[in-house]
GROMACS .gro file of C-alpha atoms in nm:
model
  356
    1UNK     CA    1  -0.106   0.140  -2.500
    2UNK     CA    2   0.142   0.116  -2.213
    3UNK     CA    3   0.069   0.224  -1.857
    4UNK     CA    4   0.346   0.482  -1.894
    5UNK     CA    5   0.154   0.649  -2.176
    6UNK     CA    6  -0.168   0.619  -1.980
    7UNK     CA    7  -0.009   0.812  -1.694
    8UNK     CA    8   0.028   1.115  -1.916
    9UNK     CA    9  -0.341   1.100  -2.008
   10UNK     CA   10  -0.469   1.107  -1.649
   11UNK     CA   11  -0.549   1.437  -1.479
   12UNK     CA   12  -0.689   1.503  -1.135
   13UNK     CA   13  -1.050   1.535  -1.252
   14UNK     CA   14  -1.063   1.208  -1.447
   15UNK     CA   15  -1.284   0.941  -1.295
   16UNK     CA   16  -1.185   0.587  -1.385
   17UNK     CA   17  -1.451   0.317  -1.364
   18UNK     CA   18  -1.382  -0.055  -1.359
   19UNK     CA   19  -1.638  -0.333  -1.327
   20UNK     CA   20  -1.631  -0.709  -1.351
   21UNK     CA   21  -1.984  -0.680  -1.495
   22UNK     CA   22  -1.811  -0.607  -1.827
   23UNK     CA   23  -1.612  -0.930  -1.807
   24UNK     CA   24  -1.748  -1.277  -1.879
   25UNK     CA   25  -1.792  -1.503  -1.577
   26UNK     CA   26  -1.496  -1.732  -1.639
   27UNK     CA   27  -1.253  -1.435  -1.648
   28UNK     CA   28  -1.391  -1.232  -1.359
   29UNK     CA   29  -1.187  -1.374  -1.070
   30UNK     CA   30  -0.853  -1.338  -1.247
   31UNK     CA   31  -0.946  -0.990  -1.369
   32UNK     CA   32  -1.046  -0.870  -1.020
   33UNK     CA   33  -0.729  -1.016  -0.867
   34UNK     CA   34  -0.519  -0.812  -1.110
   35UNK     CA   35  -0.720  -0.494  -1.050
   36UNK     CA   36  -0.685  -0.515  -0.671
   37UNK     CA   37  -0.327  -0.651  -0.670
   38UNK     CA   38  -0.165  -0.317  -0.565
   39UNK     CA   39  -0.354  -0.353  -0.237
   40UNK     CA   40  -0.418  -0.722  -0.172
   41UNK     CA   41  -0.406  -1.079  -0.286
   42UNK     CA   42  -0.782  -1.118  -0.327
   43UNK     CA   43  -0.950  -1.458  -0.303
   44UNK     CA   44  -1.306  -1.588  -0.248
   45UNK     CA   45  -1.403  -1.672   0.108
   46UNK     CA   46  -1.346  -2.035   0.202
   47UNK     CA   47  -1.638  -2.243   0.080
   48UNK     CA   48  -1.753  -1.988  -0.177
   49UNK     CA   49  -1.786  -2.106  -0.536
   50UNK     CA   50  -1.882  -1.767  -0.679
   51UNK     CA   51  -1.631  -1.578  -0.895
   52UNK     CA   52  -1.481  -1.261  -0.751
   53UNK     CA   53  -1.687  -0.957  -0.846
   54UNK     CA   54  -1.649  -0.587  -0.789
   55UNK     CA   55  -1.647  -0.233  -0.918
   56UNK     CA   56  -1.407   0.055  -0.860
   57UNK     CA   57  -1.453   0.425  -0.925
   58UNK     CA   58  -1.136   0.624  -0.865
   59UNK     CA   59  -1.032   0.984  -0.909
   60UNK     CA   60  -0.774   1.229  -0.778
   61UNK     CA   61  -0.910   1.530  -0.594
   62UNK     CA   62  -0.720   1.793  -0.395
   63UNK     CA   63  -0.405   1.586  -0.404
   64UNK     CA   64  -0.588   1.282  -0.265
   65UNK     CA   65  -0.675   0.951  -0.429
   66UNK     CA   66  -1.049   0.907  -0.373
   67UNK     CA   67  -1.219   0.577  -0.451
   68UNK     CA   68  -1.544   0.388  -0.405
   69UNK     CA   69  -1.550   0.009  -0.426
   70UNK     CA   70  -1.825  -0.251  -0.423
   71UNK     CA   71  -1.760  -0.625  -0.394
   72UNK     CA   72  -1.905  -0.963  -0.313
   73UNK     CA   73  -1.776  -1.159  -0.015
   74UNK     CA   74  -1.395  -1.175  -0.038
   75UNK     CA   75  -1.075  -1.233   0.154
   76UNK     CA   76  -0.789  -0.981   0.140
   77UNK     CA   77  -0.427  -1.060   0.220
   78UNK     CA   78  -0.155  -0.797   0.219
   79UNK     CA   79   0.179  -0.961   0.285
   80UNK     CA   80   0.541  -0.847   0.259
   81UNK     CA   81   0.559  -0.947  -0.107
   82UNK     CA   82   0.268  -0.722  -0.203
   83UNK     CA   83   0.396  -0.438   0.017
   84UNK     CA   84   0.738  -0.447  -0.149
   85UNK     CA   85   0.607  -0.493  -0.502
   86UNK     CA   86   0.330  -0.233  -0.494
   87UNK     CA   87   0.539   0.052  -0.356
   88UNK     CA   88   0.232   0.190  -0.176
   89UNK     CA   89   0.334   0.346   0.154
   90UNK     CA   90   0.028   0.549   0.252
   91UNK     CA   91  -0.259   0.521   0.494
   92UNK     CA   92  -0.587   0.399   0.349
   93UNK     CA   93  -0.881   0.559   0.528
   94UNK     CA   94  -1.191   0.350   0.455
   95UNK     CA   95  -1.555   0.426   0.532
   96UNK     CA   96  -1.688   0.072   0.549
   97UNK     CA   97  -2.024  -0.041   0.407
   98UNK     CA   98  -1.979  -0.410   0.491
   99UNK     CA   99  -1.884  -0.631   0.783
  100UNK     CA  100  -1.506  -0.662   0.800
  101UNK     CA  101  -1.297  -0.871   1.035
  102UNK     CA  102  -0.936  -0.977   1.030
  103UNK     CA  103  -0.584  -0.978   1.164
  104UNK     CA  104  -0.393  -0.653   1.119
  105UNK     CA  105  -0.028  -0.732   1.206
  106UNK     CA  106  -0.131  -0.948   1.504
  107UNK     CA  107  -0.415  -0.719   1.610
  108UNK     CA  108  -0.773  -0.845   1.582
  109UNK     CA  109  -0.991  -0.590   1.401
  110UNK     CA  110  -1.366  -0.575   1.343
  111UNK     CA  111  -1.556  -0.302   1.160
  112UNK     CA  112  -1.923  -0.269   1.079
  113UNK     CA  113  -2.111  -0.058   0.822
  114UNK     CA  114  -2.058   0.311   0.887
  115UNK     CA  115  -1.730   0.263   1.075
  116UNK     CA  116  -1.402   0.415   0.952
  117UNK     CA  117  -1.101   0.183   0.947
  118UNK     CA  118  -0.735   0.285   0.906
  119UNK     CA  119  -0.507   0.057   0.705
  120UNK     CA  120  -0.133   0.119   0.712
  121UNK     CA  121  -0.022  -0.004   0.371
  122UNK     CA  122   0.331  -0.065   0.500
  123UNK     CA  123   0.198  -0.334   0.738
  124UNK     CA  124   0.055  -0.679   0.677
  125UNK     CA  125  -0.310  -0.775   0.715
  126UNK     CA  126  -0.560  -1.046   0.638
  127UNK     CA  127  -0.927  -0.953   0.633
  128UNK     CA  128  -1.261  -1.103   0.535
  129UNK     CA  129  -1.543  -0.882   0.409
  130UNK     CA  130  -1.907  -0.955   0.344
  131UNK     CA  131  -2.075  -0.832   0.027
  132UNK     CA  132  -2.087  -0.454   0.036
  133UNK     CA  133  -1.846  -0.173  -0.031
  134UNK     CA  134  -1.632   0.108   0.101
  135UNK     CA  135  -1.545   0.467   0.026
  136UNK     CA  136  -1.180   0.547   0.083
  137UNK     CA  137  -0.892   0.787   0.040
  138UNK     CA  138  -0.516   0.750   0.049
  139UNK     CA  139  -0.325   0.992   0.272
  140UNK     CA  140   0.053   1.036   0.241
  141UNK     CA  141   0.233   0.870   0.531
  142UNK     CA  142   0.446   1.162   0.642
  143UNK     CA  143   0.150   1.398   0.670
  144UNK     CA  144  -0.070   1.179   0.889
  145UNK     CA  145   0.220   1.028   1.084
  146UNK     CA  146   0.343   1.373   1.181
  147UNK     CA  147  -0.006   1.479   1.290
  148UNK     CA  148  -0.045   1.171   1.512
  149UNK     CA  149   0.304   1.156   1.660
  150UNK     CA  150   0.406   0.856   1.449
  151UNK     CA  151   0.182   0.630   1.657
  152UNK     CA  152   0.078   0.292   1.517
  153UNK     CA  153  -0.258   0.355   1.346
  154UNK     CA  154  -0.290   0.018   1.169
  155UNK     CA  155  -0.634  -0.130   1.229
  156UNK     CA  156  -0.775   0.157   1.435
  157UNK     CA  157  -1.153   0.177   1.396
  158UNK     CA  158  -1.369   0.486   1.447
  159UNK     CA  159  -1.717   0.359   1.524
  160UNK     CA  160  -2.010   0.487   1.320
  161UNK     CA  161  -2.198   0.645   1.611
  162UNK     CA  162  -1.914   0.878   1.712
  163UNK     CA  163  -1.962   1.246   1.621
  164UNK     CA  164  -1.612   1.271   1.472
  165UNK     CA  165  -1.680   0.966   1.253
  166UNK     CA  166  -1.994   1.127   1.117
  167UNK     CA  167  -1.806   1.451   1.053
  168UNK     CA  168  -1.524   1.270   0.871
  169UNK     CA  169  -1.768   1.069   0.660
  170UNK     CA  170  -1.949   1.385   0.555
  171UNK     CA  171  -1.623   1.565   0.482
  172UNK     CA  172  -1.483   1.279   0.273
  173UNK     CA  173  -1.807   1.260   0.079
  174UNK     CA  174  -1.787   1.631   0.008
  175UNK     CA  175  -1.428   1.606  -0.111
  176UNK     CA  176  -1.524   1.316  -0.337
  177UNK     CA  177  -1.801   1.525  -0.496
  178UNK     CA  178  -1.562   1.801  -0.604
  179UNK     CA  179  -1.555   1.823  -0.984
  180UNK     CA  180  -1.359   2.135  -1.068
  181UNK     CA  181  -0.984   2.173  -1.058
  182UNK     CA  182  -0.875   2.336  -0.734
  183UNK     CA  183  -0.587   2.576  -0.705
  184UNK     CA  184  -0.277   2.447  -0.529
  185UNK     CA  185  -0.361   2.651  -0.222
  186UNK     CA  186  -0.717   2.523  -0.210
  187UNK     CA  187  -0.608   2.162  -0.258
  188UNK     CA  188  -0.354   2.194   0.024
  189UNK     CA  189  -0.620   2.344   0.251
  190UNK     CA  190  -0.861   2.058   0.177
  191UNK     CA  191  -0.595   1.799   0.260
  192UNK     CA  192  -0.478   1.983   0.573
  193UNK     CA  193  -0.834   2.007   0.704
  194UNK     CA  194  -0.892   1.636   0.649
  195UNK     CA  195  -0.571   1.542   0.829
  196UNK     CA  196  -0.650   1.775   1.120
  197UNK     CA  197  -0.997   1.627   1.173
  198UNK     CA  198  -0.875   1.270   1.126
  199UNK     CA  199  -0.581   1.311   1.364
  200UNK     CA  200  -0.806   1.457   1.632
  201UNK     CA  201  -1.045   1.162   1.599
  202UNK     CA  202  -0.766   0.902   1.600
  203UNK     CA  203  -0.596   1.041   1.910
  204UNK     CA  204  -0.906   0.952   2.107
  205UNK     CA  205  -0.885   0.590   1.988
  206UNK     CA  206  -0.513   0.531   2.046
  207UNK     CA  207  -0.418   0.324   2.350
  208UNK     CA  208  -0.229   0.497   2.629
  209UNK     CA  209   0.089   0.310   2.534
  210UNK     CA  210   0.074   0.410   2.165
  211UNK     CA  211   0.427   0.543   2.205
  212UNK     CA  212   0.428   0.880   2.032
  213UNK     CA  213   0.772   1.003   1.934
  214UNK     CA  214   0.914   1.336   2.038
  215UNK     CA  215   0.959   1.595   1.760
  216UNK     CA  216   1.339   1.552   1.752
  217UNK     CA  217   1.304   1.174   1.718
  218UNK     CA  218   1.047   1.218   1.442
  219UNK     CA  219   1.282   1.440   1.244
  220UNK     CA  220   1.578   1.207   1.295
  221UNK     CA  221   1.372   0.902   1.200
  222UNK     CA  222   1.264   1.048   0.866
  223UNK     CA  223   1.613   1.176   0.781
  224UNK     CA  224   1.763   0.839   0.869
  225UNK     CA  225   1.508   0.653   0.653
  226UNK     CA  226   1.587   0.880   0.360
  227UNK     CA  227   1.957   0.818   0.414
  228UNK     CA  228   1.904   0.441   0.421
  229UNK     CA  229   1.702   0.447   0.098
  230UNK     CA  230   1.964   0.658  -0.081
  231UNK     CA  231   2.248   0.433   0.037
  232UNK     CA  232   2.074   0.096   0.021
  233UNK     CA  233   2.346  -0.050  -0.206
  234UNK     CA  234   2.632   0.088   0.000
  235UNK     CA  235   2.800  -0.215   0.161
  236UNK     CA  236   2.914   0.010   0.449
  237UNK     CA  237   2.558   0.109   0.540
  238UNK     CA  238   2.520   0.038   0.911
  239UNK     CA  239   2.400   0.196   1.237
  240UNK     CA  240   2.751   0.329   1.293
  241UNK     CA  241   2.755   0.500   0.953
  242UNK     CA  242   2.421   0.667   1.033
  243UNK     CA  243   2.548   0.774   1.377
  244UNK     CA  244   2.853   0.936   1.222
  245UNK     CA  245   2.658   1.098   0.939
  246UNK     CA  246   2.401   1.265   1.165
  247UNK     CA  247   2.630   1.308   1.465
  248UNK     CA  248   2.372   1.184   1.715
  249UNK     CA  249   2.395   0.959   2.017
  250UNK     CA  250   2.334   0.586   1.990
  251UNK     CA  251   2.052   0.614   2.245
  252UNK     CA  252   1.877   0.885   2.038
  253UNK     CA  253   1.897   0.681   1.717
  254UNK     CA  254   1.774   0.361   1.878
  255UNK     CA  255   1.489   0.542   2.053
  256UNK     CA  256   1.369   0.676   1.715
  257UNK     CA  257   1.346   0.319   1.579
  258UNK     CA  258   1.242   0.129   1.891
  259UNK     CA  259   0.897   0.049   1.750
  260UNK     CA  260   1.059  -0.099   1.438
  261UNK     CA  261   1.276  -0.346   1.625
  262UNK     CA  262   1.585  -0.126   1.604
  263UNK     CA  263   1.780   0.048   1.330
  264UNK     CA  264   1.964  -0.270   1.226
  265UNK     CA  265   1.633  -0.443   1.157
  266UNK     CA  266   1.518  -0.151   0.944
  267UNK     CA  267   1.836  -0.161   0.733
  268UNK     CA  268   1.809  -0.538   0.688
  269UNK     CA  269   1.440  -0.528   0.595
  270UNK     CA  270   1.486  -0.247   0.343
  271UNK     CA  271   1.773  -0.435   0.183
  272UNK     CA  272   1.556  -0.748   0.160
  273UNK     CA  273   1.274  -0.542   0.004
  274UNK     CA  274   1.518  -0.402  -0.254
  275UNK     CA  275   1.633  -0.757  -0.334
  276UNK     CA  276   1.274  -0.872  -0.377
  277UNK     CA  277   1.198  -0.585  -0.613
  278UNK     CA  278   1.495  -0.659  -0.834
  279UNK     CA  279   1.419  -1.030  -0.842
  280UNK     CA  280   1.060  -0.967  -0.951
  281UNK     CA  281   1.120  -0.690  -1.203
  282UNK     CA  282   1.086  -0.773  -1.570
  283UNK     CA  283   1.243  -0.455  -1.708
  284UNK     CA  284   1.601  -0.496  -1.583
  285UNK     CA  285   1.896  -0.710  -1.684
  286UNK     CA  286   1.883  -1.030  -1.482
  287UNK     CA  287   2.158  -1.074  -1.224
  288UNK     CA  288   2.221  -1.387  -1.021
  289UNK     CA  289   2.073  -1.411  -0.674
  290UNK     CA  290   2.420  -1.403  -0.518
  291UNK     CA  291   2.516  -1.091  -0.716
  292UNK     CA  292   2.200  -0.912  -0.600
  293UNK     CA  293   2.258  -1.013  -0.237
  294UNK     CA  294   2.622  -0.904  -0.244
  295UNK     CA  295   2.538  -0.570  -0.408
  296UNK     CA  296   2.291  -0.501  -0.125
  297UNK     CA  297   2.543  -0.564   0.148
  298UNK     CA  298   2.472  -0.929   0.232
  299UNK     CA  299   2.811  -1.094   0.261
  300UNK     CA  300   2.671  -1.422   0.396
  301UNK     CA  301   2.450  -1.614   0.148
  302UNK     CA  302   2.297  -1.829   0.422
  303UNK     CA  303   2.188  -1.526   0.625
  304UNK     CA  304   2.041  -1.368   0.312
  305UNK     CA  305   1.843  -1.679   0.218
  306UNK     CA  306   1.715  -1.723   0.573
  307UNK     CA  307   1.613  -1.358   0.605
  308UNK     CA  308   1.447  -1.355   0.264
  309UNK     CA  309   1.240  -1.665   0.338
  310UNK     CA  310   1.137  -1.530   0.678
  311UNK     CA  311   1.024  -1.197   0.535
  312UNK     CA  312   0.852  -1.313   0.216
  313UNK     CA  313   0.765  -1.677   0.273
  314UNK     CA  314   0.959  -1.808  -0.028
  315UNK     CA  315   1.314  -1.834  -0.155
  316UNK     CA  316   1.476  -1.579  -0.389
  317UNK     CA  317   1.461  -1.831  -0.676
  318UNK     CA  318   1.089  -1.889  -0.614
  319UNK     CA  319   1.031  -1.513  -0.607
  320UNK     CA  320   1.199  -1.481  -0.946
  321UNK     CA  321   0.984  -1.758  -1.095
  322UNK     CA  322   0.662  -1.611  -0.953
  323UNK     CA  323   0.732  -1.253  -1.061
  324UNK     CA  324   0.421  -1.054  -1.163
  325UNK     CA  325   0.327  -1.059  -1.529
  326UNK     CA  326   0.374  -0.683  -1.556
  327UNK     CA  327   0.520  -0.388  -1.373
  328UNK     CA  328   0.294  -0.175  -1.155
  329UNK     CA  329   0.303   0.189  -1.257
  330UNK     CA  330   0.403   0.427  -0.975
  331UNK     CA  331   0.085   0.622  -1.054
  332UNK     CA  332  -0.206   0.423  -0.909
  333UNK     CA  333  -0.463   0.609  -1.119
  334UNK     CA  334  -0.283   0.493  -1.434
  335UNK     CA  335  -0.309   0.134  -1.311
  336UNK     CA  336  -0.685   0.174  -1.276
  337UNK     CA  337  -0.712   0.342  -1.615
  338UNK     CA  338  -0.533   0.049  -1.778
  339UNK     CA  339  -0.782  -0.199  -1.634
  340UNK     CA  340  -1.080   0.023  -1.710
  341UNK     CA  341  -0.978   0.011  -2.074
  342UNK     CA  342  -0.912  -0.361  -2.053
  343UNK     CA  343  -1.262  -0.425  -1.913
  344UNK     CA  344  -1.417  -0.221  -2.195
  345UNK     CA  345  -1.213  -0.416  -2.451
  346UNK     CA  346  -1.322  -0.750  -2.304
  347UNK     CA  347  -1.683  -0.633  -2.306
  348UNK     CA  348  -1.661  -0.536  -2.673
  349UNK     CA  349  -1.510  -0.872  -2.763
  350UNK     CA  350  -1.783  -1.049  -2.570
  351UNK     CA  351  -2.059  -0.872  -2.763
  352UNK     CA  352  -1.908  -0.891  -3.107
  353UNK     CA  353  -2.120  -1.090  -3.350
  354UNK     CA  354  -1.924  -1.326  -3.577
  355UNK     CA  355  -1.951  -1.232  -3.941
  356UNK     CA  356  -2.136  -1.470  -4.172
   0.00000   0.00000   0.00000
C-alpha cells in the first residue's frame, strides 16, 4: 500500500508504533536510518559496533505531532540536503531523557536528562546522544516565531530545574495523554496555551542581542517569503521586484531579512532548494541540470554549480545519483505508519516456519 493511501487511513487519535526489536539484527541500522530520515542522517557513534536501535510512538493530538522516542547511542546530522528533502519547517520541542551535545548551526549545545531543547528544523545541526530517549512535539513555525519575535531559537535549552521547564514538561505529558477527539476550538486552545507558556520560558533564555523583529517587519518578512515561494520559477524574481510589489523601502525590506544574510541570499537559497528537490524527485519527468537551473533563474551555470556545492556539499549530478529511494509523504504520521507496517511485516517474515 502506498504512503498516499496510508495518509487517508490516519486520524488524529491513531498511535503509530515502530521498533527495531521487530527487525532482525542485520537489517536494524538501515531500517532505523530510513525511519528517522525526515529528521536526521542517523549513524552509530564513532567506535560503536552495535547496530542502530530505537522505538518511536507517534500520534497527532490537538493539532500537534506528539512523539516519544527511545534509542541507543547515536549521532544525528541534519544538513541542507535533509532540510530541503524532508520539507519539515517546524520547531521540534524535545524533553530530553539522555545526554545530548552537539553543534547547532555553529552554536555549541549541551542538554541533560530533564532539560528541554529547541530544534529549528530549518537549520543545520550535528548532535551525539547517549542511550536514552526523548518526548517531543512539533510546533508550526509561524505560531512560535510570532510569539517570540522571530528570534533565533535553535539550540536553546531550558534546564530541568527551572519552574517553567517543569511546567512545560507536565503540560506536554498531559497533552500526550489525551485520547479523545477534541473540538476545533479545544484543540486551538491547547496549542495556544502551549505556545504561550513556551514563549514565556524561552524569552528568559534568549541573549540580549537575539534581535527580535518589529511587528511590521514580521508581517513583511512572511509576505515576502510567500511571494518568493509562489514566484520561485520567475526569472525576474529579485529584490527590486519584491520592493515594487509591496511598495516598501529598501531599508525596510533589508531590515526584515538582516538575520538571513539579506533578501538576495534568501532568494538564491530557496532557488537552490527547489533545484535540489527536483533533482532528487523520482516522480517527475527528468530534465537536464542546465534546464532546471535556467528555469529557476540561474543564467550562469558556473554560479549555479558553485552555489549548489556550497549549500549541499555535492554537485547537482551527484545529488541526482544519490536521490532517496522513495518520496517522503508530506504527512509525517503517514511516513511513520508506513514503517510501522513494514516492521510488522519483517517480524512476520522472521518468525515464519518453512513448510516441510
